[in-house]
PDB file of C-alpha atoms and ligand atoms in Angstrom:
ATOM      1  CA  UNK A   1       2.083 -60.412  14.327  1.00  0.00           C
ATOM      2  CA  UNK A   2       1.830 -63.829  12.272  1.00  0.00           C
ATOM      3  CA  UNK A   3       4.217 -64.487   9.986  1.00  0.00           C
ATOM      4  CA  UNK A   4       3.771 -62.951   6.484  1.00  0.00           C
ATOM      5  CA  UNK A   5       3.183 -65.519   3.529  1.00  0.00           C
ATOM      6  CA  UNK A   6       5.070 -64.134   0.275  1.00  0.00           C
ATOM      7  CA  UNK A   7       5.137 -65.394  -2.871  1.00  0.00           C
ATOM      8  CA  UNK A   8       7.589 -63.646  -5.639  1.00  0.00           C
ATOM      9  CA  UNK A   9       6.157 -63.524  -8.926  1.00  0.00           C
ATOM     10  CA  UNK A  10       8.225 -63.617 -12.292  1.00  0.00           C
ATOM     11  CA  UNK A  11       7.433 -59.984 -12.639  1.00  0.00           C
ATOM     12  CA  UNK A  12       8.944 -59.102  -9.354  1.00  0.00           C
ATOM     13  CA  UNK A  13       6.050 -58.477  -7.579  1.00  0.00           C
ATOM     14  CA  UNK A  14       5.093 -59.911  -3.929  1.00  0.00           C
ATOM     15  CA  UNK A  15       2.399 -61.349  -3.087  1.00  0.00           C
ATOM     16  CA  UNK A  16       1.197 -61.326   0.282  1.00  0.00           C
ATOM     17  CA  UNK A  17      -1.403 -63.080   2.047  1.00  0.00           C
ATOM     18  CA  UNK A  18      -4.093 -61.971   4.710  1.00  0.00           C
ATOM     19  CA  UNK A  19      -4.175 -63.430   7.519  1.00  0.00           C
ATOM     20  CA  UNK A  20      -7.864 -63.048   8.519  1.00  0.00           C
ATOM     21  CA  UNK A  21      -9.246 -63.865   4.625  1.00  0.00           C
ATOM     22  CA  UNK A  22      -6.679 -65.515   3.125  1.00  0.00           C
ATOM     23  CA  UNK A  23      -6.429 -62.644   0.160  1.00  0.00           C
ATOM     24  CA  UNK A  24      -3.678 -62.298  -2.199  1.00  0.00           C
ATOM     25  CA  UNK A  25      -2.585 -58.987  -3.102  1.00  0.00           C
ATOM     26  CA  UNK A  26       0.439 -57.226  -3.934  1.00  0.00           C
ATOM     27  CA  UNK A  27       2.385 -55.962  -0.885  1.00  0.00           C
ATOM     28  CA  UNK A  28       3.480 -52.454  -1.975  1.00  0.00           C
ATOM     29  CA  UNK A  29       7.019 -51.197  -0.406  1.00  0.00           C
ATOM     30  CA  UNK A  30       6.434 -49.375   2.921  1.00  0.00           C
ATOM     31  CA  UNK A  31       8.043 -46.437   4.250  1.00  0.00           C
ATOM     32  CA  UNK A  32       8.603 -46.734   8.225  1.00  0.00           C
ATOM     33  CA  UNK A  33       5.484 -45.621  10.291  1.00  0.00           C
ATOM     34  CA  UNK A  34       3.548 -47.288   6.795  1.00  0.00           C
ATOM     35  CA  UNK A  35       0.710 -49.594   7.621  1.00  0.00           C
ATOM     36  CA  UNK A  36      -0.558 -52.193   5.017  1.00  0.00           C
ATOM     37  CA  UNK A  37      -4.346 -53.024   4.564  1.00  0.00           C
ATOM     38  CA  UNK A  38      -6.134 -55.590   3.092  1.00  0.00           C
ATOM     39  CA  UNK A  39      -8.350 -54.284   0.303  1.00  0.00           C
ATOM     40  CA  UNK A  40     -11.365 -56.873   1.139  1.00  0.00           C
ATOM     41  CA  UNK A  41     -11.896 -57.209   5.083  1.00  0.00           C
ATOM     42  CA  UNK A  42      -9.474 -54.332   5.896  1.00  0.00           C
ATOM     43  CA  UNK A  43      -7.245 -56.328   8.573  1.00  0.00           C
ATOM     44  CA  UNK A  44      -3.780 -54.978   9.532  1.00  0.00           C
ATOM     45  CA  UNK A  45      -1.425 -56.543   7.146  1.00  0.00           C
ATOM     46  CA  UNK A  46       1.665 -55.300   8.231  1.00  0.00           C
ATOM     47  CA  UNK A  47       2.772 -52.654  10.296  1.00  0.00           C
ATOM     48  CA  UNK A  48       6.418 -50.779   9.956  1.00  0.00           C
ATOM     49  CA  UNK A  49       6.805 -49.238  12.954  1.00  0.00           C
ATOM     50  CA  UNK A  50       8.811 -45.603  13.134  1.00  0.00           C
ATOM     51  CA  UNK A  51      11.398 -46.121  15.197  1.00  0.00           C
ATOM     52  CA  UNK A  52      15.017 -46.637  14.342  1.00  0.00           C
ATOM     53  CA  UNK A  53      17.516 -49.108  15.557  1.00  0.00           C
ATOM     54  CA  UNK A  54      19.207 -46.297  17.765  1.00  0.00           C
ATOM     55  CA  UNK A  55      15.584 -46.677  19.813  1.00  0.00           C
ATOM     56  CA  UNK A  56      15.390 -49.909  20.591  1.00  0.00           C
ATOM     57  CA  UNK A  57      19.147 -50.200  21.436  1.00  0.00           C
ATOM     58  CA  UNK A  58      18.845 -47.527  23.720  1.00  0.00           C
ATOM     59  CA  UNK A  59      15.689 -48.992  25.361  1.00  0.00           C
ATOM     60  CA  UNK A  60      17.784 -52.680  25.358  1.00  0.00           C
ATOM     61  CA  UNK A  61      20.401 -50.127  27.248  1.00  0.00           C
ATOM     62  CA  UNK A  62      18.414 -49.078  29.953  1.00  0.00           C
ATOM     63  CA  UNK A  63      16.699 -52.247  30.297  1.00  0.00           C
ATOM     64  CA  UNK A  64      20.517 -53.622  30.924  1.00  0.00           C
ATOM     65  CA  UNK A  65      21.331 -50.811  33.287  1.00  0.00           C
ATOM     66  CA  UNK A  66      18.345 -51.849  35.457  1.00  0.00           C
ATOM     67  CA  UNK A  67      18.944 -55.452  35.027  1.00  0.00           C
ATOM     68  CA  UNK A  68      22.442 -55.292  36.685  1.00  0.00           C
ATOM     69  CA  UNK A  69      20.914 -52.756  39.528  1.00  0.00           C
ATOM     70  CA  UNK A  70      18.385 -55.305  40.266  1.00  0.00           C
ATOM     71  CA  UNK A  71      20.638 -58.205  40.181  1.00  0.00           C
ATOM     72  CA  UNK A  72      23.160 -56.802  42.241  1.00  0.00           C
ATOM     73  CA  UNK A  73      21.455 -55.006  45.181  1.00  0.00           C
ATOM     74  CA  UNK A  74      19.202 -55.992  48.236  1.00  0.00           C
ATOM     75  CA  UNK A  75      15.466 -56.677  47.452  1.00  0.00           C
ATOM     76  CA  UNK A  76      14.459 -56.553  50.106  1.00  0.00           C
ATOM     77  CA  UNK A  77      15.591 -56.220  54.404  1.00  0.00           C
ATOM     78  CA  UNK A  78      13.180 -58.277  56.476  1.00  0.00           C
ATOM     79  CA  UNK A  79      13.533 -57.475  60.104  1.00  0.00           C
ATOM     80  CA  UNK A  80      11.689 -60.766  62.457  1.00  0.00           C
ATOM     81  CA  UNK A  81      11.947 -61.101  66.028  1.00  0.00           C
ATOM     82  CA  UNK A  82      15.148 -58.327  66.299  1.00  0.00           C
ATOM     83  CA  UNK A  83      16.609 -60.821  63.273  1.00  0.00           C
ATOM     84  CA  UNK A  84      17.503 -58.954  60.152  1.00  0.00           C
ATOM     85  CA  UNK A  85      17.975 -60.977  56.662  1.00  0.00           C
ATOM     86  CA  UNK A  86      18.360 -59.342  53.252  1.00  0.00           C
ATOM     87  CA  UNK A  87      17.378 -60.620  50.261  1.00  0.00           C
ATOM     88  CA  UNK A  88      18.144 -60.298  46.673  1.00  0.00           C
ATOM     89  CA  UNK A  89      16.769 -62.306  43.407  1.00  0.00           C
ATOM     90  CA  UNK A  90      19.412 -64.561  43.354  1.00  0.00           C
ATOM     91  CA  UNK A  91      19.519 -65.668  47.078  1.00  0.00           C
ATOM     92  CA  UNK A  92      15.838 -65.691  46.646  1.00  0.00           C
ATOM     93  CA  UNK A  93      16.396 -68.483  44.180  1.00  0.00           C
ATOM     94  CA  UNK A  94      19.148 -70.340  46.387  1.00  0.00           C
ATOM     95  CA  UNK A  95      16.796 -70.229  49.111  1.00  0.00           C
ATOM     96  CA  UNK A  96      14.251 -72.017  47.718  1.00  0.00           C
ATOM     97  CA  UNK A  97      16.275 -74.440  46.188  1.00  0.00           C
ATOM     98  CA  UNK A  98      17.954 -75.418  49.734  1.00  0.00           C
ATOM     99  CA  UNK A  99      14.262 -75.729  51.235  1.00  0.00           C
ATOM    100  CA  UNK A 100      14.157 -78.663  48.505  1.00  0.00           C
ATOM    101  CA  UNK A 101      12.206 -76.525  46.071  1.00  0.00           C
ATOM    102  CA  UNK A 102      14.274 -76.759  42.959  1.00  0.00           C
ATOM    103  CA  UNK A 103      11.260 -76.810  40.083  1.00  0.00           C
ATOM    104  CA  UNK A 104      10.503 -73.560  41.963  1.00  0.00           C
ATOM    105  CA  UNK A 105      13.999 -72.198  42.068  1.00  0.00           C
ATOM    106  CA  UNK A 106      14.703 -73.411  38.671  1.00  0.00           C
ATOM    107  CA  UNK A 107      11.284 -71.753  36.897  1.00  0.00           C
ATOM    108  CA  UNK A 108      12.306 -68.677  39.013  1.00  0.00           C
ATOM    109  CA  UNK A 109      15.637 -68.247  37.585  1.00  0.00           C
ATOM    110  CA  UNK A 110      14.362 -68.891  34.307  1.00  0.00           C
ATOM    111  CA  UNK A 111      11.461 -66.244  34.629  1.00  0.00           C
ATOM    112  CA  UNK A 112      13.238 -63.609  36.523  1.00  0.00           C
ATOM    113  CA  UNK A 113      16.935 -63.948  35.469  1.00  0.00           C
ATOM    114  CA  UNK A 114      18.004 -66.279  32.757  1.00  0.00           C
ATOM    115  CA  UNK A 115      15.587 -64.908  30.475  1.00  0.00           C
ATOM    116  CA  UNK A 116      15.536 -61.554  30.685  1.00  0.00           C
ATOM    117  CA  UNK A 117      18.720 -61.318  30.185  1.00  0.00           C
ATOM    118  CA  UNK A 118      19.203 -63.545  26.778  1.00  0.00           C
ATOM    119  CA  UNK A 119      16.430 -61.607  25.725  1.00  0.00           C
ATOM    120  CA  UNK A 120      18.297 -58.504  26.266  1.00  0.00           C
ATOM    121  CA  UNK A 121      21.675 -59.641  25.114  1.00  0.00           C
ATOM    122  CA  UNK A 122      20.132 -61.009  21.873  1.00  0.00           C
ATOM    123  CA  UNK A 123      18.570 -57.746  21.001  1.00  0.00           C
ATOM    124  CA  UNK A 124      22.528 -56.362  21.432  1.00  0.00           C
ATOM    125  CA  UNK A 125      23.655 -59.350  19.313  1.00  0.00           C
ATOM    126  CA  UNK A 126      21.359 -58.640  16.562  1.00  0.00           C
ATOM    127  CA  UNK A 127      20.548 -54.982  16.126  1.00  0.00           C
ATOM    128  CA  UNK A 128      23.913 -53.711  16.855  1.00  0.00           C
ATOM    129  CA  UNK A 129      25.921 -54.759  14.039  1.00  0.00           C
ATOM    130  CA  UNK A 130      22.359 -54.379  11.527  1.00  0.00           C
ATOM    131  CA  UNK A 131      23.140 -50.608  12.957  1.00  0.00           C
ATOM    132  CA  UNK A 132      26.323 -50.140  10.382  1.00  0.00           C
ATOM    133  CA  UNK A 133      25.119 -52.746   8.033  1.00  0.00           C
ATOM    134  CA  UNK A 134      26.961 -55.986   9.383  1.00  0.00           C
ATOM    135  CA  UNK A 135      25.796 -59.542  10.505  1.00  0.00           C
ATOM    136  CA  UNK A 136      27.100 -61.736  13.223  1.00  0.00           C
ATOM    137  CA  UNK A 137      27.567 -65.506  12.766  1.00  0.00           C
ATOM    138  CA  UNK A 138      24.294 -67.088  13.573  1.00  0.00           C
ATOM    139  CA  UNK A 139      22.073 -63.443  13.634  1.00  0.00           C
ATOM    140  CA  UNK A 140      18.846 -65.361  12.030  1.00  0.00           C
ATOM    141  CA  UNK A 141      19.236 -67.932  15.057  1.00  0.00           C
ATOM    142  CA  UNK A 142      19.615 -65.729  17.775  1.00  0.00           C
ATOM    143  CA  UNK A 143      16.551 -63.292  16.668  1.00  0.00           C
ATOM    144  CA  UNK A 144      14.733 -66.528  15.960  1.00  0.00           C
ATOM    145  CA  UNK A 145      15.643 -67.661  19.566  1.00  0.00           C
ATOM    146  CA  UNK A 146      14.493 -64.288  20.502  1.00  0.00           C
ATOM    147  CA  UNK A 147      11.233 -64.602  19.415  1.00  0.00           C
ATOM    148  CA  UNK A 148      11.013 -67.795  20.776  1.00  0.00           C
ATOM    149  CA  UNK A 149      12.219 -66.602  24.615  1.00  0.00           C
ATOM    150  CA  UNK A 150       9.200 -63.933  24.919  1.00  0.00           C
ATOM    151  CA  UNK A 151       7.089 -65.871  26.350  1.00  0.00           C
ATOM    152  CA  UNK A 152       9.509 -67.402  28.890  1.00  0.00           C
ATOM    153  CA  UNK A 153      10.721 -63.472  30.320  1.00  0.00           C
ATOM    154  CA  UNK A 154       7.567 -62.853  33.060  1.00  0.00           C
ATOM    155  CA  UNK A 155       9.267 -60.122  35.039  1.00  0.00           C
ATOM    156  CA  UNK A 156       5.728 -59.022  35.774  1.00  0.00           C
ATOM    157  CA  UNK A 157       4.736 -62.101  37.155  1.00  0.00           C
ATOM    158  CA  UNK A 158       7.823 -62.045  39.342  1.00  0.00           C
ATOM    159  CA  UNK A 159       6.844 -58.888  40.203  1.00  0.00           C
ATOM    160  CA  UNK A 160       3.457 -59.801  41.008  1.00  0.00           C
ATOM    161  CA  UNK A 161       5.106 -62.366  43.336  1.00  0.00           C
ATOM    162  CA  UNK A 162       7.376 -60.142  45.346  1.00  0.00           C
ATOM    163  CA  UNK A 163       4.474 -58.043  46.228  1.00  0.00           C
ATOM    164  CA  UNK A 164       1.392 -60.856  47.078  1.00  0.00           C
ATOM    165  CA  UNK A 165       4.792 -61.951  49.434  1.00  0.00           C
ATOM    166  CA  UNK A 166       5.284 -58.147  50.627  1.00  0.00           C
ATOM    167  CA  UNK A 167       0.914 -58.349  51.920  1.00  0.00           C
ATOM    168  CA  UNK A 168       1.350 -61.499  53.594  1.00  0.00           C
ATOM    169  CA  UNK A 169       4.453 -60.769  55.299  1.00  0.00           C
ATOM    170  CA  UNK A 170       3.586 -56.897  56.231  1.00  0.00           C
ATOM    171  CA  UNK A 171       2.136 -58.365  59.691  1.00  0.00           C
ATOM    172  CA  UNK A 172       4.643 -60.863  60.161  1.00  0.00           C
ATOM    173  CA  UNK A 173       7.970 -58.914  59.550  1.00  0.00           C
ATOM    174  CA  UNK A 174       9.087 -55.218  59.305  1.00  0.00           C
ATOM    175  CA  UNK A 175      10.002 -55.277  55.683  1.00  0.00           C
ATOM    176  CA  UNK A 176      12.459 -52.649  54.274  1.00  0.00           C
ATOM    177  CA  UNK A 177      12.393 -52.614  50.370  1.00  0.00           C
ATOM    178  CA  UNK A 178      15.562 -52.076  48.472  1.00  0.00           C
ATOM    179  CA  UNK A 179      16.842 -50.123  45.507  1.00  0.00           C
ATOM    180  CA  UNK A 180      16.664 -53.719  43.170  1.00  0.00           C
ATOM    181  CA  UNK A 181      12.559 -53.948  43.631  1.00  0.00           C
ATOM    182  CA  UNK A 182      12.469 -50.230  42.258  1.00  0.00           C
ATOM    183  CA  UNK A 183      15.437 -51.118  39.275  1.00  0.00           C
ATOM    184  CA  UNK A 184      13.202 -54.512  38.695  1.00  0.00           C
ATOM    185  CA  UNK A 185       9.709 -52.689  38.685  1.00  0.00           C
ATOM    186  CA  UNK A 186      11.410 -49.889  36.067  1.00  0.00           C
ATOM    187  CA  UNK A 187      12.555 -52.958  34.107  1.00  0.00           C
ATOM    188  CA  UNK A 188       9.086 -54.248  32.869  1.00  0.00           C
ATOM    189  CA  UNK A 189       8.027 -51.361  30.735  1.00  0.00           C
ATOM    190  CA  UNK A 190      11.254 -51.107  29.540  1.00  0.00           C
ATOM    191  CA  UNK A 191      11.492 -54.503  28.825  1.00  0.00           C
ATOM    192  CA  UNK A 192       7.651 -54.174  27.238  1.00  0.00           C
ATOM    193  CA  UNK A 193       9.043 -51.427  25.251  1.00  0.00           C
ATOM    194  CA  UNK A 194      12.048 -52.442  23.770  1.00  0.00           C
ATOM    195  CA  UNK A 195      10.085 -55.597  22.470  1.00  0.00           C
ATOM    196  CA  UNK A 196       7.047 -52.782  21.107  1.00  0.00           C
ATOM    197  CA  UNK A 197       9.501 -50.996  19.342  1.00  0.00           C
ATOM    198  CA  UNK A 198      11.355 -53.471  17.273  1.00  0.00           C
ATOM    199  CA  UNK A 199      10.230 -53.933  13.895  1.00  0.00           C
ATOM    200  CA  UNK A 200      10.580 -57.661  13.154  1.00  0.00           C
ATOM    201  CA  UNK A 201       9.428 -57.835   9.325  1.00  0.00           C
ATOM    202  CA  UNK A 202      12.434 -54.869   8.714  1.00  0.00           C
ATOM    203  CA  UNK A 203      14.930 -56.464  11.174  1.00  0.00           C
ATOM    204  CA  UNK A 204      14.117 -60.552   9.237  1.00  0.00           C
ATOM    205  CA  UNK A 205      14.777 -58.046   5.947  1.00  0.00           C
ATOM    206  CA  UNK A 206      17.745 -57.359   6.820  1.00  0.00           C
ATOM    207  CA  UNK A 207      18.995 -60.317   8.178  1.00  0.00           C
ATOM    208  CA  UNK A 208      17.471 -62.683   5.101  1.00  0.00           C
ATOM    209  CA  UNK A 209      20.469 -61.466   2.528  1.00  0.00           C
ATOM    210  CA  UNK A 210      23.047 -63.579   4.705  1.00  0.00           C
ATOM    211  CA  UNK A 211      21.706 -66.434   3.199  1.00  0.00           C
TER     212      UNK A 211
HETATM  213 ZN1  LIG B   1      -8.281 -59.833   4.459  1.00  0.00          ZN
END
């Protein structure tokens, strides 16, 4: 969702813009699970989603939990000519990088490990402490930097990867997959859900007093 344009009046009142028609009416205060429409073309103002900070830390949880499981155990076992070679993520990347493919290796890491993981971490950094009321140095930063990482975390295109690989080399190879492609395929939805449930306009609310 676009970034709300507010304007406080004298009288205390905020004004919000619509995105689609440019229309400036008075936000009223929602309740969570609220929804705010614009009175002339009807768009979707604002949405405050239901869910508490409890839900998304839990989902950030298990999205951590499957993280380490995927990180830490064998991707995949490849069995070729009686030689047997397993594979996870990160020897994936190192592999590729000592075939001289380091934009390859580096993008990978980036896509698949690095940020996945900040992404996760800065959901811990922010929403924690917002649980019991408290800010950590730099909280507006790191859940800008947040925002800014989602486009970077393509699990599902790693994903997508590891399985075009798993058709090509099905005739080739007898391929064994390991416990981290199930942890890594559970990851994406949690990963998709975590960012679905986090209510940005309340969580920049709560930050913006640390000013
Ligand atoms: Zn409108």
């Amino acid at each position: 969702m676009p970034h709300l344009t507010n304007k406080q009046l004298d009288s205390g009142i905020t004004l919000t813009a619509c995105h689609d028609c440019d229309l400036l009416f008075p936000m009223p205060h929602l309740h969570k699970g609220e929804k705010a429409i614009c009175p002339r073309c009807g768009a979707l103002v604002l949405e405050r989603k239901g869910h508490s900070f409890d839900y998304s830390l839990a989902l950030a949880l298990t999205s951590l939990i499957l993280f380490t499981i995927a990180n830490i155990n064998t991707l995949l076992r490849m069995n070729v000519a009686g030689r047997s070679e397993s594979e996870n993520i990160i020897s994936g990347v190192y592999e590729l990088y000592t075939q001289g493919y380091w934009e390859i290796a580096a993008l990978v890491f980036v896509v698949s490990i690095f940020a996945p993981l900040l992404k996760i971490l800065c959901v811990f950094y922010v929403l924690a402490p917002l649980k019991f009321n408290a800010r950590l140095p730099y909280a507006k930063q790191v859940f800008r930097f947040f925002e800014v990482l989602h486009p970077w975390a393509m699990t599902e295109v790693y994903m997508l990867g590891i399985l075009v690989a798993l058709v090509k080399l099905a005739d080739l190879a007898t391929i064994n997959v390991g416990i981290a492609l199930y942890a890594f395929a559970a990851l994406i939805p949690f990963m998709a859900a975590t960012d679905a449930s986090l209510d940005d306009h309340e969580i920049w609310e709560r930050l913006e007093p640390s000013d």
